[in-house]
Short mmCIF file of N, CA and C in Angstrom, two decimals:
data_model
loop_
_atom_site.label_atom_id
_atom_site.label_comp_id
_atom_site.label_asym_id
_atom_site.label_seq_id
_atom_site.Cartn_x
_atom_site.Cartn_y
_atom_site.Cartn_z
N MET Z 1 -11.65 -43.64 22.50
CA MET Z 1 -11.13 -43.54 21.16
C MET Z 1 -9.81 -42.79 21.19
N GLN Z 2 -8.82 -43.28 20.47
CA GLN Z 2 -7.49 -42.66 20.44
C GLN Z 2 -7.52 -41.40 19.58
N ALA Z 3 -6.82 -40.35 20.02
CA ALA Z 3 -6.75 -39.10 19.27
C ALA Z 3 -6.04 -39.32 17.94
N MET Z 4 -6.50 -38.61 16.93
CA MET Z 4 -5.88 -38.70 15.61
C MET Z 4 -4.58 -37.91 15.60
N SER Z 5 -3.67 -38.28 14.72
CA SER Z 5 -2.46 -37.46 14.53
C SER Z 5 -2.85 -36.23 13.72
N ASN Z 6 -2.00 -35.22 13.75
CA ASN Z 6 -2.28 -34.01 12.98
C ASN Z 6 -2.38 -34.33 11.49
N LYS Z 7 -1.50 -35.18 11.00
CA LYS Z 7 -1.54 -35.59 9.60
C LYS Z 7 -2.86 -36.29 9.29
N ALA Z 8 -3.29 -37.21 10.15
CA ALA Z 8 -4.54 -37.95 9.94
C ALA Z 8 -5.74 -37.01 9.95
N ARG Z 9 -5.67 -35.97 10.77
CA ARG Z 9 -6.75 -34.99 10.80
C ARG Z 9 -6.90 -34.29 9.45
N LEU Z 10 -5.78 -33.87 8.89
CA LEU Z 10 -5.83 -33.19 7.60
C LEU Z 10 -6.24 -34.15 6.49
N GLU Z 11 -5.75 -35.38 6.55
CA GLU Z 11 -6.17 -36.38 5.56
C GLU Z 11 -7.68 -36.58 5.62
N ALA Z 12 -8.24 -36.60 6.83
CA ALA Z 12 -9.69 -36.75 6.97
C ALA Z 12 -10.42 -35.58 6.32
N VAL Z 13 -9.97 -34.36 6.59
CA VAL Z 13 -10.62 -33.18 6.00
C VAL Z 13 -10.55 -33.25 4.48
N LEU Z 14 -9.38 -33.57 3.94
CA LEU Z 14 -9.22 -33.63 2.49
C LEU Z 14 -10.05 -34.75 1.87
N ALA Z 15 -10.41 -35.75 2.65
CA ALA Z 15 -11.26 -36.85 2.18
C ALA Z 15 -12.74 -36.55 2.42
N GLY Z 16 -13.05 -35.35 2.93
CA GLY Z 16 -14.44 -34.98 3.17
C GLY Z 16 -15.00 -35.54 4.47
N LYS Z 17 -14.13 -35.97 5.37
CA LYS Z 17 -14.56 -36.51 6.65
C LYS Z 17 -14.29 -35.51 7.76
N GLN Z 18 -14.83 -35.79 8.92
CA GLN Z 18 -14.67 -34.90 10.07
C GLN Z 18 -13.63 -35.47 11.03
N PRO Z 19 -12.55 -34.71 11.30
CA PRO Z 19 -11.55 -35.18 12.27
C PRO Z 19 -12.02 -34.93 13.70
N ASP Z 20 -11.26 -35.48 14.65
CA ASP Z 20 -11.62 -35.26 16.06
C ASP Z 20 -11.47 -33.79 16.44
N VAL Z 21 -10.46 -33.12 15.94
CA VAL Z 21 -10.29 -31.67 16.10
C VAL Z 21 -9.74 -31.13 14.78
N PRO Z 22 -9.93 -29.84 14.49
CA PRO Z 22 -9.44 -29.30 13.22
C PRO Z 22 -7.92 -29.37 13.12
N PRO Z 23 -7.42 -29.72 11.93
CA PRO Z 23 -5.96 -29.71 11.73
C PRO Z 23 -5.45 -28.29 11.56
N HIS Z 24 -4.15 -28.12 11.69
CA HIS Z 24 -3.57 -26.79 11.57
C HIS Z 24 -2.28 -26.84 10.75
N PHE Z 25 -2.10 -25.85 9.90
CA PHE Z 25 -0.83 -25.58 9.24
C PHE Z 25 -0.94 -24.17 8.67
N GLU Z 26 0.16 -23.62 8.26
CA GLU Z 26 0.18 -22.30 7.66
C GLU Z 26 0.77 -22.41 6.27
N MET Z 27 0.40 -21.47 5.40
CA MET Z 27 0.98 -21.47 4.07
C MET Z 27 2.43 -21.00 4.10
N LEU Z 28 2.76 -20.20 5.06
CA LEU Z 28 4.10 -19.62 5.11
C LEU Z 28 4.50 -19.39 6.56
N PHE Z 29 5.75 -19.59 6.86
CA PHE Z 29 6.29 -19.32 8.19
C PHE Z 29 7.56 -18.52 8.00
N GLN Z 30 7.60 -17.31 8.56
CA GLN Z 30 8.74 -16.42 8.35
C GLN Z 30 9.48 -16.11 9.64
N LEU Z 31 9.24 -16.88 10.66
CA LEU Z 31 9.84 -16.59 11.96
C LEU Z 31 10.80 -17.68 12.42
N GLU Z 32 11.38 -18.42 11.47
CA GLU Z 32 12.23 -19.55 11.86
C GLU Z 32 13.44 -19.12 12.67
N GLU Z 33 13.99 -17.95 12.37
CA GLU Z 33 15.16 -17.50 13.12
C GLU Z 33 14.77 -17.13 14.55
N GLU Z 34 13.65 -16.41 14.67
CA GLU Z 34 13.18 -16.02 16.01
C GLU Z 34 12.70 -17.23 16.81
N ALA Z 35 12.00 -18.13 16.15
CA ALA Z 35 11.41 -19.27 16.86
C ALA Z 35 12.42 -20.37 17.16
N PHE Z 36 13.32 -20.64 16.20
CA PHE Z 36 14.19 -21.81 16.34
C PHE Z 36 15.68 -21.49 16.26
N GLY Z 37 16.03 -20.24 15.98
CA GLY Z 37 17.44 -19.89 15.80
C GLY Z 37 18.02 -20.45 14.51
N LEU Z 38 17.16 -20.76 13.56
CA LEU Z 38 17.58 -21.32 12.28
C LEU Z 38 17.19 -20.37 11.15
N LYS Z 39 18.02 -20.32 10.11
CA LYS Z 39 17.71 -19.45 8.97
C LYS Z 39 18.01 -20.19 7.68
N SER Z 40 17.00 -20.25 6.83
CA SER Z 40 17.15 -20.86 5.52
C SER Z 40 17.63 -19.79 4.54
N LEU Z 41 18.35 -20.21 3.52
CA LEU Z 41 18.85 -19.28 2.52
C LEU Z 41 17.71 -18.74 1.67
N SER Z 42 17.81 -17.47 1.29
CA SER Z 42 16.85 -16.89 0.35
C SER Z 42 17.14 -17.43 -1.04
N GLY Z 43 16.23 -17.20 -1.97
CA GLY Z 43 16.44 -17.64 -3.34
C GLY Z 43 17.72 -17.06 -3.93
N GLU Z 44 17.96 -15.80 -3.66
CA GLU Z 44 19.17 -15.14 -4.15
C GLU Z 44 20.42 -15.75 -3.53
N GLU Z 45 20.36 -16.03 -2.23
CA GLU Z 45 21.50 -16.65 -1.55
C GLU Z 45 21.77 -18.06 -2.09
N LEU Z 46 20.67 -18.79 -2.39
CA LEU Z 46 20.83 -20.13 -2.94
C LEU Z 46 21.52 -20.10 -4.31
N GLN Z 47 21.20 -19.08 -5.09
CA GLN Z 47 21.83 -18.93 -6.42
C GLN Z 47 23.34 -18.79 -6.29
N ARG Z 48 23.79 -18.05 -5.29
CA ARG Z 48 25.22 -17.79 -5.11
C ARG Z 48 25.92 -18.90 -4.32
N ALA Z 49 25.17 -19.73 -3.64
CA ALA Z 49 25.75 -20.74 -2.74
C ALA Z 49 26.43 -21.86 -3.51
N GLY Z 50 27.43 -22.42 -2.89
CA GLY Z 50 28.09 -23.60 -3.43
C GLY Z 50 27.31 -24.85 -3.06
N GLU Z 51 27.73 -25.98 -3.57
CA GLU Z 51 27.03 -27.25 -3.35
C GLU Z 51 26.93 -27.59 -1.85
N ALA Z 52 28.02 -27.38 -1.12
CA ALA Z 52 28.02 -27.70 0.32
C ALA Z 52 27.03 -26.82 1.07
N GLU Z 53 26.97 -25.54 0.71
CA GLU Z 53 26.02 -24.63 1.36
C GLU Z 53 24.58 -25.02 1.04
N ARG Z 54 24.33 -25.41 -0.20
CA ARG Z 54 22.97 -25.82 -0.59
C ARG Z 54 22.55 -27.08 0.16
N GLU Z 55 23.46 -28.03 0.30
CA GLU Z 55 23.16 -29.26 1.05
C GLU Z 55 22.86 -28.95 2.51
N LYS Z 56 23.66 -28.06 3.09
CA LYS Z 56 23.44 -27.66 4.48
C LYS Z 56 22.08 -26.97 4.62
N ASP Z 57 21.72 -26.15 3.62
CA ASP Z 57 20.45 -25.46 3.66
C ASP Z 57 19.28 -26.43 3.60
N LEU Z 58 19.40 -27.49 2.82
CA LEU Z 58 18.34 -28.50 2.78
C LEU Z 58 18.15 -29.13 4.14
N ASP Z 59 19.24 -29.41 4.83
CA ASP Z 59 19.14 -29.95 6.19
C ASP Z 59 18.43 -28.95 7.11
N THR Z 60 18.75 -27.66 6.94
CA THR Z 60 18.11 -26.62 7.75
C THR Z 60 16.62 -26.56 7.45
N GLN Z 61 16.26 -26.65 6.17
CA GLN Z 61 14.84 -26.62 5.81
C GLN Z 61 14.08 -27.79 6.43
N VAL Z 62 14.66 -28.95 6.40
CA VAL Z 62 14.02 -30.12 7.02
C VAL Z 62 13.89 -29.90 8.52
N GLU Z 63 14.94 -29.39 9.17
CA GLU Z 63 14.90 -29.15 10.62
C GLU Z 63 13.81 -28.14 10.97
N ILE Z 64 13.71 -27.06 10.21
CA ILE Z 64 12.66 -26.05 10.46
C ILE Z 64 11.28 -26.69 10.37
N ARG Z 65 11.03 -27.42 9.31
CA ARG Z 65 9.72 -28.02 9.13
C ARG Z 65 9.44 -29.12 10.16
N SER Z 66 10.45 -29.86 10.54
CA SER Z 66 10.28 -30.86 11.58
C SER Z 66 9.86 -30.20 12.89
N ARG Z 67 10.48 -29.08 13.20
CA ARG Z 67 10.13 -28.38 14.43
C ARG Z 67 8.74 -27.75 14.35
N LEU Z 68 8.33 -27.30 13.15
CA LEU Z 68 6.97 -26.78 12.99
C LEU Z 68 5.95 -27.88 13.27
N ILE Z 69 6.25 -29.07 12.80
CA ILE Z 69 5.36 -30.21 13.03
C ILE Z 69 5.33 -30.56 14.52
N GLU Z 70 6.49 -30.67 15.13
CA GLU Z 70 6.57 -31.10 16.53
C GLU Z 70 6.12 -30.02 17.52
N GLU Z 71 6.60 -28.80 17.34
CA GLU Z 71 6.35 -27.75 18.34
C GLU Z 71 5.05 -26.97 18.12
N TYR Z 72 4.61 -26.89 16.87
CA TYR Z 72 3.40 -26.12 16.57
C TYR Z 72 2.25 -26.99 16.07
N GLY Z 73 2.49 -28.27 15.93
CA GLY Z 73 1.41 -29.19 15.55
C GLY Z 73 0.96 -29.08 14.10
N TRP Z 74 1.84 -28.63 13.23
CA TRP Z 74 1.45 -28.50 11.83
C TRP Z 74 1.13 -29.86 11.23
N ALA Z 75 0.08 -29.89 10.42
CA ALA Z 75 -0.35 -31.12 9.75
C ALA Z 75 0.21 -31.21 8.33
N ALA Z 76 0.78 -30.11 7.82
CA ALA Z 76 1.32 -30.08 6.46
C ALA Z 76 2.46 -29.06 6.40
N VAL Z 77 3.39 -29.31 5.49
CA VAL Z 77 4.53 -28.42 5.28
C VAL Z 77 4.79 -28.28 3.78
N GLN Z 78 5.48 -27.21 3.41
CA GLN Z 78 5.81 -26.95 2.01
C GLN Z 78 7.31 -26.75 1.90
N GLY Z 79 7.88 -27.21 0.81
CA GLY Z 79 9.31 -27.07 0.58
C GLY Z 79 9.76 -28.08 -0.45
N PRO Z 80 11.03 -28.47 -0.41
CA PRO Z 80 11.52 -29.45 -1.37
C PRO Z 80 10.76 -30.78 -1.23
N THR Z 81 9.84 -31.01 -2.14
CA THR Z 81 8.84 -32.08 -2.00
C THR Z 81 9.42 -33.45 -1.73
N ARG Z 82 10.29 -33.92 -2.59
CA ARG Z 82 10.78 -35.30 -2.44
C ARG Z 82 11.54 -35.48 -1.13
N LEU Z 83 12.34 -34.48 -0.78
CA LEU Z 83 13.10 -34.53 0.47
C LEU Z 83 12.14 -34.55 1.67
N LEU Z 84 11.15 -33.65 1.66
CA LEU Z 84 10.22 -33.59 2.78
C LEU Z 84 9.36 -34.85 2.86
N LYS Z 85 8.96 -35.40 1.73
CA LYS Z 85 8.19 -36.65 1.76
C LYS Z 85 9.02 -37.76 2.40
N ARG Z 86 10.29 -37.84 2.03
CA ARG Z 86 11.16 -38.89 2.55
C ARG Z 86 11.42 -38.70 4.05
N GLU Z 87 11.71 -37.47 4.45
CA GLU Z 87 12.12 -37.21 5.83
C GLU Z 87 10.95 -36.99 6.79
N LEU Z 88 9.87 -36.38 6.30
CA LEU Z 88 8.79 -35.99 7.22
C LEU Z 88 7.41 -36.49 6.81
N GLY Z 89 7.33 -37.19 5.68
CA GLY Z 89 6.03 -37.63 5.17
C GLY Z 89 5.25 -38.53 6.10
N HIS Z 90 5.93 -39.16 7.03
CA HIS Z 90 5.22 -40.01 8.00
C HIS Z 90 4.55 -39.17 9.09
N LYS Z 91 4.94 -37.88 9.20
CA LYS Z 91 4.40 -37.00 10.24
C LYS Z 91 3.44 -35.94 9.71
N ALA Z 92 3.59 -35.56 8.43
CA ALA Z 92 2.78 -34.46 7.88
C ALA Z 92 2.62 -34.64 6.38
N LEU Z 93 1.56 -34.03 5.85
CA LEU Z 93 1.39 -33.99 4.41
C LEU Z 93 2.33 -32.93 3.84
N VAL Z 94 2.67 -33.07 2.57
CA VAL Z 94 3.54 -32.11 1.89
C VAL Z 94 2.72 -31.47 0.77
N PHE Z 95 2.70 -30.13 0.76
CA PHE Z 95 1.94 -29.41 -0.25
C PHE Z 95 2.84 -28.46 -1.02
N ASP Z 96 2.28 -27.92 -2.09
CA ASP Z 96 2.97 -26.89 -2.86
C ASP Z 96 1.94 -25.89 -3.37
N PHE Z 97 2.44 -24.78 -3.89
CA PHE Z 97 1.60 -23.70 -4.39
C PHE Z 97 1.53 -23.76 -5.91
N ASN Z 98 0.38 -23.34 -6.45
CA ASN Z 98 0.19 -23.23 -7.89
C ASN Z 98 -0.86 -22.14 -8.09
N GLY Z 99 -0.43 -20.90 -8.10
CA GLY Z 99 -1.39 -19.81 -8.09
C GLY Z 99 -1.35 -18.86 -9.26
N ARG Z 100 -0.70 -19.22 -10.34
CA ARG Z 100 -0.61 -18.29 -11.48
C ARG Z 100 -1.46 -18.74 -12.66
N GLY Z 101 -2.38 -19.65 -12.45
CA GLY Z 101 -3.14 -20.23 -13.55
C GLY Z 101 -4.34 -19.43 -14.00
N THR Z 102 -4.73 -18.41 -13.26
CA THR Z 102 -5.85 -17.57 -13.65
C THR Z 102 -5.45 -16.12 -13.47
N PHE Z 103 -6.28 -15.24 -14.02
CA PHE Z 103 -6.05 -13.82 -13.77
C PHE Z 103 -6.33 -13.54 -12.31
N TRP Z 104 -5.50 -12.77 -11.72
CA TRP Z 104 -5.77 -12.29 -10.38
C TRP Z 104 -5.33 -10.85 -10.34
N MET Z 105 -5.47 -10.20 -9.23
CA MET Z 105 -5.31 -8.77 -9.12
C MET Z 105 -3.98 -8.28 -9.69
N PRO Z 106 -4.03 -7.52 -10.81
CA PRO Z 106 -2.79 -7.01 -11.37
C PRO Z 106 -2.24 -5.86 -10.53
N PRO Z 107 -0.94 -5.59 -10.65
CA PRO Z 107 -0.36 -4.44 -9.94
C PRO Z 107 -1.05 -3.15 -10.39
N GLY Z 108 -1.04 -2.16 -9.54
CA GLY Z 108 -1.73 -0.90 -9.81
C GLY Z 108 -1.37 -0.26 -11.13
N ASP Z 109 -0.11 -0.34 -11.54
CA ASP Z 109 0.30 0.30 -12.79
C ASP Z 109 -0.14 -0.49 -14.02
N GLN Z 110 -0.74 -1.68 -13.84
CA GLN Z 110 -1.20 -2.49 -14.97
C GLN Z 110 -2.72 -2.65 -15.02
N ILE Z 111 -3.41 -2.16 -14.00
CA ILE Z 111 -4.85 -2.40 -13.90
C ILE Z 111 -5.63 -1.73 -15.04
N MET Z 112 -5.23 -0.53 -15.45
CA MET Z 112 -5.95 0.15 -16.52
C MET Z 112 -5.87 -0.65 -17.82
N ASP Z 113 -4.67 -1.09 -18.20
CA ASP Z 113 -4.52 -1.89 -19.42
C ASP Z 113 -5.30 -3.20 -19.31
N PHE Z 114 -5.31 -3.80 -18.15
CA PHE Z 114 -6.05 -5.04 -17.93
C PHE Z 114 -7.54 -4.82 -18.17
N VAL Z 115 -8.09 -3.77 -17.60
CA VAL Z 115 -9.52 -3.48 -17.73
C VAL Z 115 -9.88 -3.15 -19.18
N ILE Z 116 -9.06 -2.34 -19.83
CA ILE Z 116 -9.32 -2.00 -21.23
C ILE Z 116 -9.32 -3.26 -22.10
N CYS Z 117 -8.36 -4.13 -21.88
CA CYS Z 117 -8.28 -5.38 -22.64
C CYS Z 117 -9.52 -6.25 -22.39
N MET Z 118 -9.98 -6.29 -21.16
CA MET Z 118 -11.14 -7.09 -20.81
C MET Z 118 -12.37 -6.62 -21.60
N PHE Z 119 -12.52 -5.31 -21.76
CA PHE Z 119 -13.69 -4.76 -22.45
C PHE Z 119 -13.50 -4.70 -23.96
N GLU Z 120 -12.30 -4.34 -24.41
CA GLU Z 120 -12.10 -4.09 -25.84
C GLU Z 120 -11.50 -5.26 -26.61
N ARG Z 121 -10.83 -6.19 -25.90
CA ARG Z 121 -10.18 -7.31 -26.58
C ARG Z 121 -10.40 -8.60 -25.79
N PRO Z 122 -11.66 -8.98 -25.59
CA PRO Z 122 -11.94 -10.16 -24.77
C PRO Z 122 -11.31 -11.44 -25.33
N GLU Z 123 -11.22 -11.55 -26.68
CA GLU Z 123 -10.61 -12.75 -27.27
C GLU Z 123 -9.14 -12.86 -26.86
N GLU Z 124 -8.46 -11.73 -26.75
CA GLU Z 124 -7.07 -11.72 -26.29
C GLU Z 124 -6.98 -12.16 -24.83
N MET Z 125 -7.95 -11.73 -24.03
CA MET Z 125 -7.98 -12.13 -22.62
C MET Z 125 -8.18 -13.64 -22.51
N HIS Z 126 -9.09 -14.19 -23.30
CA HIS Z 126 -9.33 -15.63 -23.25
C HIS Z 126 -8.10 -16.41 -23.72
N GLU Z 127 -7.43 -15.91 -24.74
CA GLU Z 127 -6.21 -16.57 -25.21
C GLU Z 127 -5.16 -16.59 -24.11
N SER Z 128 -5.00 -15.47 -23.45
CA SER Z 128 -4.05 -15.38 -22.33
C SER Z 128 -4.48 -16.29 -21.18
N ALA Z 129 -5.78 -16.32 -20.90
CA ALA Z 129 -6.30 -17.17 -19.82
C ALA Z 129 -6.06 -18.64 -20.13
N ARG Z 130 -6.25 -19.05 -21.39
CA ARG Z 130 -6.01 -20.44 -21.77
C ARG Z 130 -4.55 -20.82 -21.58
N LYS Z 131 -3.64 -19.92 -21.93
CA LYS Z 131 -2.21 -20.18 -21.75
C LYS Z 131 -1.86 -20.31 -20.27
N LYS Z 132 -2.40 -19.41 -19.45
CA LYS Z 132 -2.14 -19.46 -18.01
C LYS Z 132 -2.68 -20.78 -17.43
N CYS Z 133 -3.86 -21.15 -17.86
CA CYS Z 133 -4.50 -22.38 -17.38
C CYS Z 133 -3.66 -23.60 -17.77
N ALA Z 134 -3.24 -23.66 -19.03
CA ALA Z 134 -2.43 -24.79 -19.49
C ALA Z 134 -1.12 -24.88 -18.72
N ALA Z 135 -0.48 -23.74 -18.47
CA ALA Z 135 0.77 -23.73 -17.71
C ALA Z 135 0.54 -24.21 -16.28
N SER Z 136 -0.58 -23.82 -15.70
CA SER Z 136 -0.89 -24.24 -14.33
C SER Z 136 -1.15 -25.74 -14.26
N ILE Z 137 -1.86 -26.27 -15.24
CA ILE Z 137 -2.12 -27.71 -15.27
C ILE Z 137 -0.82 -28.48 -15.45
N LEU Z 138 0.05 -27.99 -16.31
CA LEU Z 138 1.36 -28.63 -16.49
C LEU Z 138 2.15 -28.62 -15.18
N LEU Z 139 2.16 -27.47 -14.50
CA LEU Z 139 2.84 -27.38 -13.21
C LEU Z 139 2.22 -28.35 -12.21
N ALA Z 140 0.91 -28.44 -12.17
CA ALA Z 140 0.24 -29.36 -11.23
C ALA Z 140 0.65 -30.81 -11.50
N LYS Z 141 0.77 -31.16 -12.77
CA LYS Z 141 1.22 -32.53 -13.10
C LYS Z 141 2.65 -32.76 -12.63
N GLN Z 142 3.50 -31.76 -12.79
CA GLN Z 142 4.88 -31.87 -12.32
C GLN Z 142 4.90 -31.98 -10.80
N GLN Z 143 4.07 -31.18 -10.12
CA GLN Z 143 3.99 -31.24 -8.67
C GLN Z 143 3.50 -32.62 -8.22
N GLN Z 144 2.53 -33.14 -8.92
CA GLN Z 144 2.02 -34.47 -8.60
C GLN Z 144 3.11 -35.52 -8.80
N ASP Z 145 3.87 -35.40 -9.89
CA ASP Z 145 4.98 -36.33 -10.14
C ASP Z 145 6.04 -36.24 -9.05
N GLU Z 146 6.22 -35.06 -8.47
CA GLU Z 146 7.17 -34.87 -7.38
C GLU Z 146 6.67 -35.52 -6.09
N GLY Z 147 5.35 -35.73 -6.00
CA GLY Z 147 4.79 -36.43 -4.84
C GLY Z 147 4.00 -35.59 -3.87
N VAL Z 148 3.61 -34.36 -4.26
CA VAL Z 148 2.84 -33.55 -3.31
C VAL Z 148 1.55 -34.27 -2.93
N ASP Z 149 1.12 -34.02 -1.71
CA ASP Z 149 -0.13 -34.59 -1.24
C ASP Z 149 -1.32 -33.73 -1.65
N PHE Z 150 -1.10 -32.42 -1.72
CA PHE Z 150 -2.14 -31.51 -2.20
C PHE Z 150 -1.49 -30.22 -2.68
N ILE Z 151 -2.26 -29.46 -3.45
CA ILE Z 151 -1.79 -28.20 -4.04
C ILE Z 151 -2.71 -27.09 -3.58
N ILE Z 152 -2.13 -25.98 -3.18
CA ILE Z 152 -2.91 -24.79 -2.82
C ILE Z 152 -2.87 -23.83 -4.00
N ILE Z 153 -4.05 -23.48 -4.49
CA ILE Z 153 -4.14 -22.45 -5.53
C ILE Z 153 -4.30 -21.13 -4.80
N ASN Z 154 -3.21 -20.38 -4.74
CA ASN Z 154 -3.19 -19.16 -3.92
C ASN Z 154 -3.19 -17.93 -4.80
N SER Z 155 -4.39 -17.50 -5.18
CA SER Z 155 -4.56 -16.30 -5.99
C SER Z 155 -5.41 -15.31 -5.24
N ASP Z 156 -5.13 -14.03 -5.43
CA ASP Z 156 -5.84 -12.97 -4.75
C ASP Z 156 -6.81 -12.32 -5.72
N TYR Z 157 -8.10 -12.52 -5.50
CA TYR Z 157 -9.12 -12.04 -6.42
C TYR Z 157 -9.86 -10.80 -5.93
N ALA Z 158 -9.50 -10.27 -4.77
CA ALA Z 158 -10.28 -9.15 -4.23
C ALA Z 158 -9.45 -8.25 -3.33
N PHE Z 159 -9.93 -7.04 -3.19
CA PHE Z 159 -9.43 -6.11 -2.18
C PHE Z 159 -10.23 -6.40 -0.91
N ASN Z 160 -9.92 -5.73 0.18
CA ASN Z 160 -10.71 -5.90 1.41
C ASN Z 160 -12.15 -5.46 1.19
N SER Z 161 -12.36 -4.51 0.27
CA SER Z 161 -13.70 -3.96 0.05
C SER Z 161 -14.50 -4.70 -1.02
N GLY Z 162 -13.89 -5.63 -1.74
CA GLY Z 162 -14.62 -6.36 -2.76
C GLY Z 162 -13.72 -6.85 -3.87
N PRO Z 163 -14.31 -7.55 -4.85
CA PRO Z 163 -13.52 -8.11 -5.94
C PRO Z 163 -12.89 -7.02 -6.82
N PHE Z 164 -11.81 -7.38 -7.51
CA PHE Z 164 -11.13 -6.40 -8.35
C PHE Z 164 -11.76 -6.30 -9.74
N ILE Z 165 -12.59 -7.28 -10.12
CA ILE Z 165 -13.39 -7.20 -11.33
C ILE Z 165 -14.82 -7.59 -10.99
N SER Z 166 -15.74 -7.28 -11.89
CA SER Z 166 -17.15 -7.57 -11.63
C SER Z 166 -17.39 -9.08 -11.57
N PRO Z 167 -18.46 -9.48 -10.90
CA PRO Z 167 -18.80 -10.91 -10.88
C PRO Z 167 -19.00 -11.49 -12.29
N GLY Z 168 -19.54 -10.69 -13.20
CA GLY Z 168 -19.73 -11.16 -14.57
C GLY Z 168 -18.41 -11.42 -15.27
N HIS Z 169 -17.46 -10.51 -15.10
CA HIS Z 169 -16.14 -10.70 -15.71
C HIS Z 169 -15.39 -11.85 -15.02
N PHE Z 170 -15.56 -12.00 -13.74
CA PHE Z 170 -14.95 -13.14 -13.04
C PHE Z 170 -15.51 -14.45 -13.62
N LYS Z 171 -16.82 -14.48 -13.80
CA LYS Z 171 -17.47 -15.67 -14.35
C LYS Z 171 -16.95 -15.98 -15.75
N GLU Z 172 -16.66 -14.94 -16.53
CA GLU Z 172 -16.20 -15.15 -17.91
C GLU Z 172 -14.70 -15.45 -18.01
N PHE Z 173 -13.87 -14.68 -17.29
CA PHE Z 173 -12.43 -14.73 -17.50
C PHE Z 173 -11.64 -15.51 -16.46
N VAL Z 174 -12.27 -15.87 -15.34
CA VAL Z 174 -11.54 -16.58 -14.28
C VAL Z 174 -12.17 -17.93 -13.97
N ALA Z 175 -13.45 -17.96 -13.66
CA ALA Z 175 -14.09 -19.17 -13.15
C ALA Z 175 -13.94 -20.40 -14.04
N PRO Z 176 -14.14 -20.30 -15.37
CA PRO Z 176 -14.02 -21.53 -16.16
C PRO Z 176 -12.59 -22.11 -16.15
N TYR Z 177 -11.60 -21.25 -16.10
CA TYR Z 177 -10.21 -21.70 -16.11
C TYR Z 177 -9.83 -22.25 -14.72
N LEU Z 178 -10.35 -21.62 -13.70
CA LEU Z 178 -10.13 -22.13 -12.35
C LEU Z 178 -10.76 -23.51 -12.19
N ALA Z 179 -11.95 -23.67 -12.71
CA ALA Z 179 -12.62 -24.98 -12.65
C ALA Z 179 -11.82 -26.04 -13.43
N GLU Z 180 -11.26 -25.66 -14.57
CA GLU Z 180 -10.48 -26.61 -15.36
C GLU Z 180 -9.22 -27.03 -14.61
N ILE Z 181 -8.58 -26.07 -13.98
CA ILE Z 181 -7.37 -26.39 -13.20
C ILE Z 181 -7.72 -27.34 -12.07
#
């Protein structure tokens, strides 16, 4: 039997099937300069860049992801969706992130207000949760229209020692909205 491609392996997993070996990819790669001698512009740099610099950066982003696929065996990559689908979609799936649709661990200086609101103003929490959920669904539809193969919902719900809210509050304020998304 012929070995599956890395892309086919991930497609099998996403379809609920078992691949010949587990597929591999990472949500983030921050070593492109060390690994490949290439550097993509930061968001701030892109804001200041001219059209020619932005075009060159897109080429760099494609080159980085192409090398991740070839040299590290990645089955999926994230970045400018339509460009990556056109240039690399035959080699890997293209994904994107959508992680702001539910409550997740607030910064330390906001946790007290969050907890008080959860106990004293639950209707306000649900209203906020519904808005976050609706925005996430809208984003997912836009991502789907762009052509992503799958979406990663990347939210942090716990510390190393346990969840940041009780299981009961998670069931009330997070789980139904996560299920809807």
